[in-house]
Short mmCIF file of C-alpha atoms and ligand atoms in Angstrom, two decimals:
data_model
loop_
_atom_site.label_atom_id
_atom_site.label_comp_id
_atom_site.label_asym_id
_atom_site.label_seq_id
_atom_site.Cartn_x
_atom_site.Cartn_y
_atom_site.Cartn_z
CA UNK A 1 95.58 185.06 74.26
CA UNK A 2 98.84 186.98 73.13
CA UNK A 3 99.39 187.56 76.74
CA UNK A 4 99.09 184.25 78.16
CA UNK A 5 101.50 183.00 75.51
CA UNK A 6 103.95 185.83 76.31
CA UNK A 7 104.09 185.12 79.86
CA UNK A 8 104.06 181.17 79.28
CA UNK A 9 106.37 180.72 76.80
CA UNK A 10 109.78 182.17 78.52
CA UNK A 11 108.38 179.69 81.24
CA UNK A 12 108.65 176.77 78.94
CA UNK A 13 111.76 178.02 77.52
CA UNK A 14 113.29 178.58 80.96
CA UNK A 15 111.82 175.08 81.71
CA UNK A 16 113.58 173.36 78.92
CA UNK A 17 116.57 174.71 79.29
CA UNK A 18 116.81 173.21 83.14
CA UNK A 19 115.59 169.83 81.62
CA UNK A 20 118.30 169.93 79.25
CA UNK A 21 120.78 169.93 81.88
CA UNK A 22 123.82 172.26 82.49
CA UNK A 23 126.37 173.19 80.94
CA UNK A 24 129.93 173.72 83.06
CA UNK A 25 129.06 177.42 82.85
CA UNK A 26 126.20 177.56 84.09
CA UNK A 27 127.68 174.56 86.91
CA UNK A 28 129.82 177.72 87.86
CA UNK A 29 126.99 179.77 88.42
CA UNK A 30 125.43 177.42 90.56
CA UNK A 31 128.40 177.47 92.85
CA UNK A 32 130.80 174.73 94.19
CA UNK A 33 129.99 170.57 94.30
CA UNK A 34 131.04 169.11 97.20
CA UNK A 35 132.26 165.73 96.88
CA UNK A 36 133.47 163.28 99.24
CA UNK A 37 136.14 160.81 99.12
CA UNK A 38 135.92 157.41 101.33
CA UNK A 39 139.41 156.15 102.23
CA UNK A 40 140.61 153.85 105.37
CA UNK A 41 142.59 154.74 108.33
CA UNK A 42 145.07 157.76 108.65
CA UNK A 43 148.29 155.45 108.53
CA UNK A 44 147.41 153.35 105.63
CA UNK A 45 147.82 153.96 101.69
CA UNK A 46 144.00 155.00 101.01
CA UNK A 47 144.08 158.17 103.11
CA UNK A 48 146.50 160.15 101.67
CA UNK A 49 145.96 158.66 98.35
CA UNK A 50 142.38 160.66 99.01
CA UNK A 51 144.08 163.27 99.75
CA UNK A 52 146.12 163.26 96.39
CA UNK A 53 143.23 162.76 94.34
CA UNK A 54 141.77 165.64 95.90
CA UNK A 55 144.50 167.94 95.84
CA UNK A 56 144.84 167.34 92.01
CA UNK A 57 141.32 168.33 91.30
CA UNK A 58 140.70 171.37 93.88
CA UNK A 59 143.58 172.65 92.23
CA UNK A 60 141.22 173.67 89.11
CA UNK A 61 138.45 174.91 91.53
CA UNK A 62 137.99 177.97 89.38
CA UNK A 63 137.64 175.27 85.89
CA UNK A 64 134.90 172.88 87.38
CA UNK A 65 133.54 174.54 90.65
CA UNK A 66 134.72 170.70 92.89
CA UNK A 67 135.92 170.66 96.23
CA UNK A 68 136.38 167.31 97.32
CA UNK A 69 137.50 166.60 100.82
CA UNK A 70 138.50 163.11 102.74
CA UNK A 71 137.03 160.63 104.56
CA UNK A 72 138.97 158.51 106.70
CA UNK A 73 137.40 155.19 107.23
CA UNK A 74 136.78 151.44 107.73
CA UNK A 75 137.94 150.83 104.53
CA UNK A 76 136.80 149.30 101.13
CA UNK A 77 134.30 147.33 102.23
CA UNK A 78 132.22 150.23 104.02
CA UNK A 79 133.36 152.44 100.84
CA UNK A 80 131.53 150.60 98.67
CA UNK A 81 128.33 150.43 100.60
CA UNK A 82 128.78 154.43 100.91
CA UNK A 83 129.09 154.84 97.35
CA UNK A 84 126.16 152.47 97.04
CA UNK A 85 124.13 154.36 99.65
CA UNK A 86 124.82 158.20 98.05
CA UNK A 87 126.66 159.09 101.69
CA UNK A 88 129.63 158.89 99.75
CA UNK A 89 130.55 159.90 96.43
CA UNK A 90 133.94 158.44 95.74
CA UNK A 91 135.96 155.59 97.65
CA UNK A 92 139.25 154.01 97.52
CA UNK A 93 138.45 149.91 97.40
CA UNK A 94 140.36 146.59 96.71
CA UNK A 95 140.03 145.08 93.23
CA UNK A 96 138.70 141.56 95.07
CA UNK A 97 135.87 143.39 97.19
CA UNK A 98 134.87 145.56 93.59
CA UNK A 99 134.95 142.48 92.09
CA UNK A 100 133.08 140.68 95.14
CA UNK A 101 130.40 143.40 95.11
CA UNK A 102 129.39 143.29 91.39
CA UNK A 103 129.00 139.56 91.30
CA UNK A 104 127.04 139.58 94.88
CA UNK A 105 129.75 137.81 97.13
CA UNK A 106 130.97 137.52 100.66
CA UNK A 107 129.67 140.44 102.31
CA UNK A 108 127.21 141.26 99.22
CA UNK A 109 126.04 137.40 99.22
CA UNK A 110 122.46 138.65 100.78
CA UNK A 111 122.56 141.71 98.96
CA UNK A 112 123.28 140.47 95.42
CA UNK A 113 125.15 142.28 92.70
CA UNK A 114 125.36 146.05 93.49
CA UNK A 115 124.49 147.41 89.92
CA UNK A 116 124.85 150.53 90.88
CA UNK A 117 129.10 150.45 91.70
CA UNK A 118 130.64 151.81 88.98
CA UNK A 119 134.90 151.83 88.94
CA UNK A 120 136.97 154.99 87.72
CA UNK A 121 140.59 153.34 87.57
CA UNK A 122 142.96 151.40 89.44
CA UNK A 123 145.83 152.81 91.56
CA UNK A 124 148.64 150.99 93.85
CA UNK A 125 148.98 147.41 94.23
CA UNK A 126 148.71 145.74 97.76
CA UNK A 127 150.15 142.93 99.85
CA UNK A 128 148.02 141.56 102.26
CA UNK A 129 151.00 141.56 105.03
CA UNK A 130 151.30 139.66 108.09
CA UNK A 131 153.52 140.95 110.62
CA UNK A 132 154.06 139.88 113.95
CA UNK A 133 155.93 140.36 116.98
CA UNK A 134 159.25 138.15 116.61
CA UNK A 135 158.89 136.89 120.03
CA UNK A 136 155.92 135.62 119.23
CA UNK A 137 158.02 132.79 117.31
CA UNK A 138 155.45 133.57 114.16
CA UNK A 139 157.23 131.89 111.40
CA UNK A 140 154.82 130.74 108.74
CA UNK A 141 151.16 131.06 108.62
CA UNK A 142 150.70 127.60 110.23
CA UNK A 143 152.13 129.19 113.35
CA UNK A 144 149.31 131.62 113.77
CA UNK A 145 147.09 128.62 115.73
CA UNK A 146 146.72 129.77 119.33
CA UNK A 147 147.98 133.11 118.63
CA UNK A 148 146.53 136.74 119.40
CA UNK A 149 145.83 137.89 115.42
CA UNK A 150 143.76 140.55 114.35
CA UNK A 151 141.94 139.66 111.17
CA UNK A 152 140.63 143.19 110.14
CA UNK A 153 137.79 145.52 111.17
CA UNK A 154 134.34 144.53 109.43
CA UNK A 155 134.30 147.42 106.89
CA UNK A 156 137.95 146.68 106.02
CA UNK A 157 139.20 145.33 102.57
CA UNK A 158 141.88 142.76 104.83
CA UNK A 159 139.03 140.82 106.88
CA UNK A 160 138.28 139.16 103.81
CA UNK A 161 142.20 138.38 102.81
CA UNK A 162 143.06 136.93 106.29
CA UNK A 163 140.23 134.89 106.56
CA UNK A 164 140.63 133.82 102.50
CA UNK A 165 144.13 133.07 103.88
CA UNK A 166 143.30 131.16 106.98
CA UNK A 167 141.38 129.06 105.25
CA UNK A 168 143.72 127.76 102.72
CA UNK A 169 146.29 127.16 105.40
CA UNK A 170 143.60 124.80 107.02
CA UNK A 171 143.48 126.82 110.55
CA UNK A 172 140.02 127.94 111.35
CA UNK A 173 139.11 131.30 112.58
CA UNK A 174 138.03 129.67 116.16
CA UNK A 175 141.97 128.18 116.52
CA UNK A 176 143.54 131.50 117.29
CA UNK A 177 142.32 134.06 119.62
CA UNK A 178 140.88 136.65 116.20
CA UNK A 179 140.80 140.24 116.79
CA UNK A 180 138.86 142.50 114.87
CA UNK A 181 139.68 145.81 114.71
CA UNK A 182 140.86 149.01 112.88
CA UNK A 183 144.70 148.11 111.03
CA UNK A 184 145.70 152.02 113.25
CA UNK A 185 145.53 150.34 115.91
CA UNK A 186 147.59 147.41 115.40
CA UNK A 187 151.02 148.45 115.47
CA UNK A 188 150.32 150.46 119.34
CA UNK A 189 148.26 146.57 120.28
CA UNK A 190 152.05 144.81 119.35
CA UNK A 191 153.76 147.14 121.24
CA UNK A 192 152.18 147.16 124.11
CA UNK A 193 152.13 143.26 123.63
CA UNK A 194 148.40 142.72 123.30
CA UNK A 195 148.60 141.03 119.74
CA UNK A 196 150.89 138.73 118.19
CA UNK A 197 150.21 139.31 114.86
CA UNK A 198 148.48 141.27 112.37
CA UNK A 199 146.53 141.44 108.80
CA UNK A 200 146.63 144.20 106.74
CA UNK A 201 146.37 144.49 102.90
CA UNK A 202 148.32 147.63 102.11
CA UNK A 203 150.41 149.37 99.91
CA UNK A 204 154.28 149.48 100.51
CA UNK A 205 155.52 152.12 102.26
CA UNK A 206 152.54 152.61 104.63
CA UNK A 207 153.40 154.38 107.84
CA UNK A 208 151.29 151.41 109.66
CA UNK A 209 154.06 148.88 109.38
CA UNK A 210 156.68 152.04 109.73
CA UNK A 211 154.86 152.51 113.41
CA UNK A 212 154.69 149.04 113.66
CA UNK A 213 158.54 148.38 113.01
CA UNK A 214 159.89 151.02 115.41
CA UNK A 215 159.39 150.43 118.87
CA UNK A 216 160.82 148.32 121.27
CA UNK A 217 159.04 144.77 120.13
CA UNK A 218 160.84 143.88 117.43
CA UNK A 219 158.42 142.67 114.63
CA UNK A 220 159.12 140.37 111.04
CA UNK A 221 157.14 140.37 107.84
CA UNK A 222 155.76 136.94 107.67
CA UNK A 223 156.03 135.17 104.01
CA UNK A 224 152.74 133.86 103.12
CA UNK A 225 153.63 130.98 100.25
CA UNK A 226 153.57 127.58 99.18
CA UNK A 227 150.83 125.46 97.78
CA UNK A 228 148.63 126.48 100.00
CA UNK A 229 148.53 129.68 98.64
CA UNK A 230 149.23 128.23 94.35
CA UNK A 231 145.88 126.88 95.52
CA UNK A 232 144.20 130.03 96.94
CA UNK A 233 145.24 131.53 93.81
CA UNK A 234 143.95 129.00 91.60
CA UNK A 235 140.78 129.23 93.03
CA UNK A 236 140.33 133.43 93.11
CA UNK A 237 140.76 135.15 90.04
CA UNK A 238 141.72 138.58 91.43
CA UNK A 239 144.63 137.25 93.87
CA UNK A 240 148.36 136.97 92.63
CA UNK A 241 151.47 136.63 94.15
CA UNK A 242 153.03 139.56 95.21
CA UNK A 243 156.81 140.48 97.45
CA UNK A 244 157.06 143.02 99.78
CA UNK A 245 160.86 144.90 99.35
CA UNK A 246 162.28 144.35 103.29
CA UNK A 247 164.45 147.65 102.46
CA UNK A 248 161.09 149.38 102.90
CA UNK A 249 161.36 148.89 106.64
CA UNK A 250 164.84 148.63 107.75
CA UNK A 251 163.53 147.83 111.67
CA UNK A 252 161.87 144.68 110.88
CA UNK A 253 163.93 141.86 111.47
CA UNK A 254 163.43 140.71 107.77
CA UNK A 255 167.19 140.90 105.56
CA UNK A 256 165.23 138.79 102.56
CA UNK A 257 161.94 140.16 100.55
CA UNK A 258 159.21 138.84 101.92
CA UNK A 259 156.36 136.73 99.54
CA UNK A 260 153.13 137.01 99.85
CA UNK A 261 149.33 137.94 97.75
CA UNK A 262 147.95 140.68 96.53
CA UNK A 263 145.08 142.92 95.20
CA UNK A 264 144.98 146.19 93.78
CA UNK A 265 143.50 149.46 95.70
CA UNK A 266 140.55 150.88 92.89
CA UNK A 267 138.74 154.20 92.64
CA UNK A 268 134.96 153.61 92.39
CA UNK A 269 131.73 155.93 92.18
CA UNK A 270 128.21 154.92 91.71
CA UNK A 271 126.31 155.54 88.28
CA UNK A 272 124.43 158.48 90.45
CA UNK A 273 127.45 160.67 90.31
CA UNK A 274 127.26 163.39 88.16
CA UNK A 275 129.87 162.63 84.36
CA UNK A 276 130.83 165.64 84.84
CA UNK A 277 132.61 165.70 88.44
CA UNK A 278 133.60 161.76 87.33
CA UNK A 279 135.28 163.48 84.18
CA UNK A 280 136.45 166.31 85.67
CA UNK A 281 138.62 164.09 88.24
CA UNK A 282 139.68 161.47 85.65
CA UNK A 283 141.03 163.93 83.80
CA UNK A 284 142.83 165.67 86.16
CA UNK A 285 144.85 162.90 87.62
CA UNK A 286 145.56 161.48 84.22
CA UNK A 287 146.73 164.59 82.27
CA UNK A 288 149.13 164.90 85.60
CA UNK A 289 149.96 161.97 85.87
CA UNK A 290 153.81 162.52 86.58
CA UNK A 291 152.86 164.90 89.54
CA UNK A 292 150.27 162.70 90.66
CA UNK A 293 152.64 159.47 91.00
CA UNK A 294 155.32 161.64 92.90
CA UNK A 295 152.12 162.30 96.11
CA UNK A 296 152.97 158.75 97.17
CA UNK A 297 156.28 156.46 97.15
CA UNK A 298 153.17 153.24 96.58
CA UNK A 299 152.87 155.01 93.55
CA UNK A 300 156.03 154.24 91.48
CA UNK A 301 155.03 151.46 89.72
CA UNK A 302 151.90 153.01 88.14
CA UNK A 303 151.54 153.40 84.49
CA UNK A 304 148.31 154.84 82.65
CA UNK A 305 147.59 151.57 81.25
CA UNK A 306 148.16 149.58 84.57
CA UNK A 307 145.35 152.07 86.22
CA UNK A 308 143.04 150.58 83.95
CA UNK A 309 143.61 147.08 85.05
CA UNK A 310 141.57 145.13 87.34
CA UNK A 311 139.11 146.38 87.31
CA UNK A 312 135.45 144.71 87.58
CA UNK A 313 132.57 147.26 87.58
CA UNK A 314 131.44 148.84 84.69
CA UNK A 315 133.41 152.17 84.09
CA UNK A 316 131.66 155.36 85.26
CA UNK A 317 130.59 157.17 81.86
CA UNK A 318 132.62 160.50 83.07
CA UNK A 319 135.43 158.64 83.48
CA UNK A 320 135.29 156.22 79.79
CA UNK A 321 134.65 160.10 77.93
CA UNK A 322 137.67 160.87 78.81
CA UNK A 323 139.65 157.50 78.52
CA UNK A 324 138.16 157.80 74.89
CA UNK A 325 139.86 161.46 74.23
CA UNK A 326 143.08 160.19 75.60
CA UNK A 327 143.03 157.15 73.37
CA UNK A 328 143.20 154.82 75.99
CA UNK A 329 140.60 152.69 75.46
CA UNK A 330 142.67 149.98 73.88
CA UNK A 331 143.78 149.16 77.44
CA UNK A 332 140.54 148.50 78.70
CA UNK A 333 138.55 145.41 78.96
CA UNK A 334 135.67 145.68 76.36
CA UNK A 335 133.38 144.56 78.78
CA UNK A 336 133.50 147.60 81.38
CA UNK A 337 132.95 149.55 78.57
N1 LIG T 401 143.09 147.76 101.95
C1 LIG T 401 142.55 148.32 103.15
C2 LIG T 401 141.05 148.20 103.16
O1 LIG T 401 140.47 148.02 102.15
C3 LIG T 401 142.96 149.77 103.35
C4 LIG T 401 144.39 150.04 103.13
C5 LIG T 401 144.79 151.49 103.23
O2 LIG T 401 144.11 152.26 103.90
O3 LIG T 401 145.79 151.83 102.61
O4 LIG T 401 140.41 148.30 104.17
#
């Protein structure tokens, strides 16, 4: 009897101890987490803002045992379905398609809610931009009827955005020849003077409109505005107006700012991910902060309170632990909470 408890006891002990979970010690021991980051296409914001997020927490490889790489992608909308899915830990994702997934809309209308999405924080704004070849004669978005546009790649945050667009300008899809594929290759499609025009929601400077603006068809910014668009704002709560500075891209023909809508790019995760690795990276772009807002020119106008705005899933638990020992919560909508 003695025996059998001696030999079953350390079991249950042993046993217990797994159950209970791990410490970051013993996460050490177990050797590194790989994590994955889902961004969009190599010229755009999301990639190297993957890339920055990464860099900031494989940094402190030795502290939390991490090593997240990059994905380069279709962009937020196949993201979020990664995330979702558990082929993707992390993704980069527009506040409207966050906001879109949690209350079961557009492409999550079939679908319903996706419970499971959980956001981190918010990080550059972006303009859904319209640029176009200036021979085209593209002045307005009324123009666009009988032109060569592409609307986005399914997958993409912008297919959405154009087509939101379209609509409130009153031109349907079918009166414009609609392309739709990847924003990278865009700017080579005007060049080579396949495409009039283009859709892509973005931060500013991306080096898609820099490719864009500096070949030999000379392209414009096209404002988006007027009450079509008061009305497209009216009617979606995560749209606002937005301007994109021409001194950004001294090639396009554009001497004025240019007006237009916008969203914000997001960090999400799904309640599967570990608090831990959520924490771990929360942490580590918030207390560096300054260094982190120098990896990307987007980046300037971010505060720590403005990357915890708009956002629409509940917050990850890693990530509200350490929003609480920061003292941020104040800034936070009680409801993600
Ligand atoms: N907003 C785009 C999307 O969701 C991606 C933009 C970028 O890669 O910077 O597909």
């Amino acid at each position: 009897m003695k025996r059998t408890f001696t030999i079953i006891i350390p079991i249950l002990i042993s046993a217990l101890l797994m159950f209970i979970g791990c410490d970051t010690q013993k996460d050490a021991a177990k050797g590194p987490t790989f994590v994955t980051i889902g961004t969009g296409g190599v010229t755009g914001v999301y990639y190297p803002t993957g890339g920055a997020i990464s860099r900031i927490v494989n940094k402190k490889f030795d502290q939390y045992q991490i090593k997240a790489t990059v994905e380069s992608t279709g962009g937020s909308v196949y993201n979020i379905n990664a995330v979702i899915s558990g082929d993707l830990q992390f993704g980069v994702a527009q506040s409207d398609r966050q906001y879109q997934a949690i209350h079961g809309e557009k492409e999550w209308k079939e679908k319903g809610p996706q419970k499971d999405l959980r956001s981190v924080f918010s990080i550059h704004p972006e303009s859904i931009t319209l640029i176009a070849a200036s021979r085209s004669n593209i002045r307005s978005m009324k123009d666009l009827k009988d032109k060569r546009v592409n609307l986005g790649n399914p997958g993409s945050g912008q297919l959405g955005n154009s087509q939101d667009a379209l609509q409130a300008f009153g031109i349907g899809e079918k009166d414009l020849n609609a392309e739709y594929v990847k924003a990278v290759e865009a700017p080579g499609l005007i060049q080579d003077e396949k495409l009039d025009a283009f859709f892509y929601t973005v931060g500013h400077p991306n080096g898609n409109i820099k490719e864009a603006t500096s070949g030999r068809i000379k392209v414009t910014i096209i404002p988006i505005q007027g009450p079509e668009l008061d009305n497209l704002i009216k009617k979606f709560p995560y749209y606002a107006k937005s301007v994109i500075p021409s001194a950004l891209y001294p090639n396009a023909t554009n001497n004025e700012d240019i007006a237009s809508f916008g969203v914000k790019a997001t960090f999400v995760t799904s309640v599967n991910v570990d608090e831990q690795i959520v924490y771990a990276i929360t942490k580590e772009v918030f207390d560096n902060f300054e260094d982190f807002k120098q990896l990307h020119p987007a980046y300037q106008v971010l505060t720590k309170e403005n990357m915890l705005q708009g956002l629409s899933a509940p917050l990850h638990p890693g990530a509200l632990k350490y929003y609480k020992e920061a003292g941020l919560t104040e800034h936070i909508d009680p409801e993600l909470m």
